[in-house]
């Protein structure tokens, strides 16, 4: 028996390894299929319930914000003191102690609306209403439409703006960004987020 073992040792070892490797491969394939199916089911569930998708978007926002600012003070994370004070006043945050990670997606949307009104306030709502003297390099900041199309990487900015303006009886061709309220700008941003594929 000992002689037979020595004679066929290499073949038996190779056969044993082949059996083990095949079993491992089959287990791996089974796990992979199971994992893929569960991921597809989870993605389909999220797609079917808009609430889940929005919650995931809020989670992604919180992850991004925490990665960027961590435990930094909110007033240090945003360069515009006036805007930070307005956000803190509206949402009951303490200006001196509020952390950037305390700022929710809703608060950020309000902050962005205040920024748009202040820094891009004289810009038209629609790209077609940009003056002929506008510089090519600043197109993303030349109208509200160009800005939201750039931020949300989609092409339906005009439809979103016209839809919201229609709700309020506003002529988008005769309006600049600062003519809109912060709430209307937030509404446009939220609709653009919902409409885009992001």
Short mmCIF file of C-alpha atoms in Angstrom, two decimals:
data_model
loop_
_atom_site.label_atom_id
_atom_site.label_comp_id
_atom_site.label_asym_id
_atom_site.label_seq_id
_atom_site.Cartn_x
_atom_site.Cartn_y
_atom_site.Cartn_z
CA UNK A 1 0.00 0.00 0.00
CA UNK A 2 2.85 2.33 0.89
CA UNK A 3 4.44 1.65 -2.46
CA UNK A 4 1.19 2.35 -4.30
CA UNK A 5 0.85 5.65 -2.41
CA UNK A 6 4.35 6.70 -3.36
CA UNK A 7 3.78 5.68 -6.95
CA UNK A 8 0.46 7.56 -7.39
CA UNK A 9 1.00 10.34 -4.84
CA UNK A 10 1.25 13.11 -7.43
CA UNK A 11 -1.83 11.93 -9.33
CA UNK A 12 -3.93 11.56 -6.15
CA UNK A 13 -2.84 14.98 -4.88
CA UNK A 14 -3.67 16.58 -8.24
CA UNK A 15 -7.07 14.84 -8.33
CA UNK A 16 -7.84 15.98 -4.78
CA UNK A 17 -6.88 19.56 -5.60
CA UNK A 18 -9.03 19.48 -8.75
CA UNK A 19 -12.04 18.27 -6.74
CA UNK A 20 -11.51 20.99 -4.11
CA UNK A 21 -11.04 23.71 -6.72
CA UNK A 22 -14.17 22.61 -8.60
CA UNK A 23 -16.20 22.63 -5.38
CA UNK A 24 -14.88 26.12 -4.53
CA UNK A 25 -15.68 27.37 -8.01
CA UNK A 26 -19.23 26.01 -7.84
CA UNK A 27 -19.77 27.57 -4.41
CA UNK A 28 -18.44 30.90 -5.68
CA UNK A 29 -20.72 30.83 -8.72
CA UNK A 30 -23.71 29.98 -6.51
CA UNK A 31 -22.94 32.81 -4.10
CA UNK A 32 -22.40 35.26 -6.95
CA UNK A 33 -25.75 34.41 -8.55
CA UNK A 34 -27.55 34.67 -5.22
CA UNK A 35 -25.88 38.01 -4.44
CA UNK A 36 -26.66 39.40 -7.90
CA UNK A 37 -30.31 38.36 -7.64
CA UNK A 38 -30.70 39.98 -4.23
CA UNK A 39 -29.08 43.19 -5.50
CA UNK A 40 -31.45 43.25 -8.51
CA UNK A 41 -34.47 42.72 -6.27
CA UNK A 42 -33.29 45.49 -3.93
CA UNK A 43 -32.73 47.87 -6.86
CA UNK A 44 -36.18 47.07 -8.27
CA UNK A 45 -37.78 47.68 -4.87
CA UNK A 46 -36.04 51.05 -4.60
CA UNK A 47 -37.11 51.98 -8.11
CA UNK A 48 -40.73 51.11 -7.36
CA UNK A 49 -40.86 53.16 -4.16
CA UNK A 50 -39.92 56.77 -4.79
CA UNK A 51 -39.56 57.24 -1.05
CA UNK A 52 -36.67 54.79 -0.91
CA UNK A 53 -34.93 56.50 -3.81
CA UNK A 54 -35.24 59.91 -2.13
CA UNK A 55 -33.99 58.46 1.15
CA UNK A 56 -30.98 57.03 -0.65
CA UNK A 57 -30.36 60.44 -2.26
CA UNK A 58 -30.43 62.04 1.19
CA UNK A 59 -28.05 59.37 2.48
CA UNK A 60 -25.69 60.02 -0.45
CA UNK A 61 -25.84 63.75 0.32
CA UNK A 62 -25.00 63.11 3.99
CA UNK A 63 -22.09 60.83 3.02
CA UNK A 64 -20.71 63.44 0.61
CA UNK A 65 -21.11 66.26 3.13
CA UNK A 66 -19.44 64.27 5.91
CA UNK A 67 -16.55 63.30 3.61
CA UNK A 68 -16.00 66.94 2.63
CA UNK A 69 -16.44 68.67 5.98
CA UNK A 70 -16.42 66.07 8.78
CA UNK A 71 -16.66 67.90 12.10
CA UNK A 72 -15.91 71.33 10.63
CA UNK A 73 -18.05 74.25 11.81
CA UNK A 74 -20.75 75.19 9.31
CA UNK A 75 -19.65 78.84 9.32
CA UNK A 76 -16.13 77.69 8.32
CA UNK A 77 -17.37 75.31 5.61
CA UNK A 78 -19.35 77.98 3.73
CA UNK A 79 -17.51 81.19 2.79
CA UNK A 80 -20.57 83.48 2.83
CA UNK A 81 -21.29 84.56 6.42
CA UNK A 82 -24.60 86.24 5.50
CA UNK A 83 -25.97 83.07 3.89
CA UNK A 84 -24.85 80.89 6.81
CA UNK A 85 -26.62 83.23 9.26
CA UNK A 86 -29.84 83.12 7.22
CA UNK A 87 -29.78 79.31 7.10
CA UNK A 88 -29.09 79.13 10.84
CA UNK A 89 -31.90 81.59 11.58
CA UNK A 90 -34.41 79.75 9.42
CA UNK A 91 -33.64 76.29 10.81
CA UNK A 92 -32.81 77.19 14.42
CA UNK A 93 -29.09 76.35 14.29
CA UNK A 94 -26.60 78.14 16.50
CA UNK A 95 -24.32 80.11 14.17
CA UNK A 96 -21.23 79.68 16.38
CA UNK A 97 -21.55 75.95 17.16
CA UNK A 98 -23.46 74.33 14.25
CA UNK A 99 -21.39 71.74 12.44
CA UNK A 100 -21.46 71.21 8.68
CA UNK A 101 -22.64 67.66 9.31
CA UNK A 102 -25.76 69.10 11.05
CA UNK A 103 -26.90 70.65 7.76
CA UNK A 104 -29.60 68.53 6.12
CA UNK A 105 -30.36 68.29 2.40
CA UNK A 106 -33.32 70.65 2.93
CA UNK A 107 -31.04 73.22 4.59
CA UNK A 108 -28.46 72.86 1.84
CA UNK A 109 -31.15 73.44 -0.81
CA UNK A 110 -32.12 76.65 0.99
CA UNK A 111 -28.46 77.69 1.19
CA UNK A 112 -28.06 77.08 -2.56
CA UNK A 113 -31.20 79.13 -3.31
CA UNK A 114 -29.82 82.05 -1.28
CA UNK A 115 -26.50 81.76 -3.11
CA UNK A 116 -28.23 81.72 -6.51
CA UNK A 117 -30.24 84.85 -5.67
CA UNK A 118 -27.17 86.66 -4.36
CA UNK A 119 -24.41 85.64 -6.77
CA UNK A 120 -26.39 84.96 -9.96
CA UNK A 121 -29.36 87.20 -9.20
CA UNK A 122 -29.09 89.31 -12.36
CA UNK A 123 -28.98 86.27 -14.66
CA UNK A 124 -32.05 85.31 -16.69
CA UNK A 125 -33.94 82.10 -15.95
CA UNK A 126 -33.65 80.69 -19.47
CA UNK A 127 -30.53 80.28 -21.59
CA UNK A 128 -32.26 81.69 -24.67
CA UNK A 129 -32.59 85.01 -22.84
CA UNK A 130 -28.86 85.45 -22.22
CA UNK A 131 -27.52 88.65 -23.72
CA UNK A 132 -25.28 88.49 -26.75
CA UNK A 133 -22.34 89.84 -24.74
CA UNK A 134 -22.21 86.78 -22.44
CA UNK A 135 -18.82 85.10 -22.39
CA UNK A 136 -18.61 81.50 -23.64
CA UNK A 137 -16.52 80.40 -20.62
CA UNK A 138 -19.18 81.40 -18.09
CA UNK A 139 -22.14 79.65 -19.72
CA UNK A 140 -22.82 77.38 -16.70
CA UNK A 141 -23.34 80.51 -14.61
CA UNK A 142 -25.14 82.60 -17.22
CA UNK A 143 -28.73 81.46 -16.54
CA UNK A 144 -30.67 79.35 -14.08
CA UNK A 145 -31.36 76.83 -16.85
CA UNK A 146 -27.66 76.44 -17.68
CA UNK A 147 -26.81 76.12 -13.99
CA UNK A 148 -29.31 73.38 -13.16
CA UNK A 149 -28.59 71.50 -16.40
CA UNK A 150 -24.90 71.55 -15.47
CA UNK A 151 -25.42 70.60 -11.80
CA UNK A 152 -27.89 67.78 -12.48
CA UNK A 153 -26.32 66.70 -15.81
CA UNK A 154 -29.55 66.67 -17.78
CA UNK A 155 -31.19 68.68 -20.55
CA UNK A 156 -34.68 69.38 -19.18
CA UNK A 157 -33.87 72.54 -17.23
CA UNK A 158 -36.05 74.73 -19.42
CA UNK A 159 -39.11 72.47 -18.94
CA UNK A 160 -38.58 72.39 -15.16
CA UNK A 161 -38.27 76.18 -14.91
CA UNK A 162 -41.25 76.84 -17.19
CA UNK A 163 -43.34 74.34 -15.20
CA UNK A 164 -42.63 75.97 -11.82
CA UNK A 165 -43.02 79.49 -13.26
CA UNK A 166 -46.37 78.43 -14.75
CA UNK A 167 -47.58 77.37 -11.29
CA UNK A 168 -46.90 80.89 -9.98
CA UNK A 169 -47.99 82.84 -13.07
CA UNK A 170 -44.42 84.05 -13.72
CA UNK A 171 -43.15 84.82 -17.22
CA UNK A 172 -39.72 83.16 -17.30
CA UNK A 173 -38.59 85.38 -20.19
CA UNK A 174 -39.09 88.57 -18.17
CA UNK A 175 -37.67 87.31 -14.89
CA UNK A 176 -34.18 87.14 -13.42
CA UNK A 177 -33.10 84.73 -10.70
CA UNK A 178 -33.36 87.27 -7.86
CA UNK A 179 -37.03 87.88 -8.74
CA UNK A 180 -37.84 84.38 -7.50
CA UNK A 181 -38.22 83.58 -3.81
CA UNK A 182 -35.81 81.19 -2.12
CA UNK A 183 -38.70 78.71 -1.82
CA UNK A 184 -39.36 78.86 -5.59
CA UNK A 185 -35.65 78.32 -6.31
CA UNK A 186 -35.63 75.35 -3.92
CA UNK A 187 -38.69 73.95 -5.69
CA UNK A 188 -36.95 74.26 -9.08
CA UNK A 189 -33.85 72.52 -7.72
CA UNK A 190 -35.87 69.69 -6.20
CA UNK A 191 -37.86 69.18 -9.41
CA UNK A 192 -34.62 69.16 -11.42
CA UNK A 193 -33.18 66.51 -9.05
CA UNK A 194 -36.32 64.36 -9.44
CA UNK A 195 -36.32 64.76 -13.23
CA UNK A 196 -32.64 63.96 -13.77
CA UNK A 197 -31.26 60.41 -13.78
CA UNK A 198 -29.05 61.13 -10.75
#
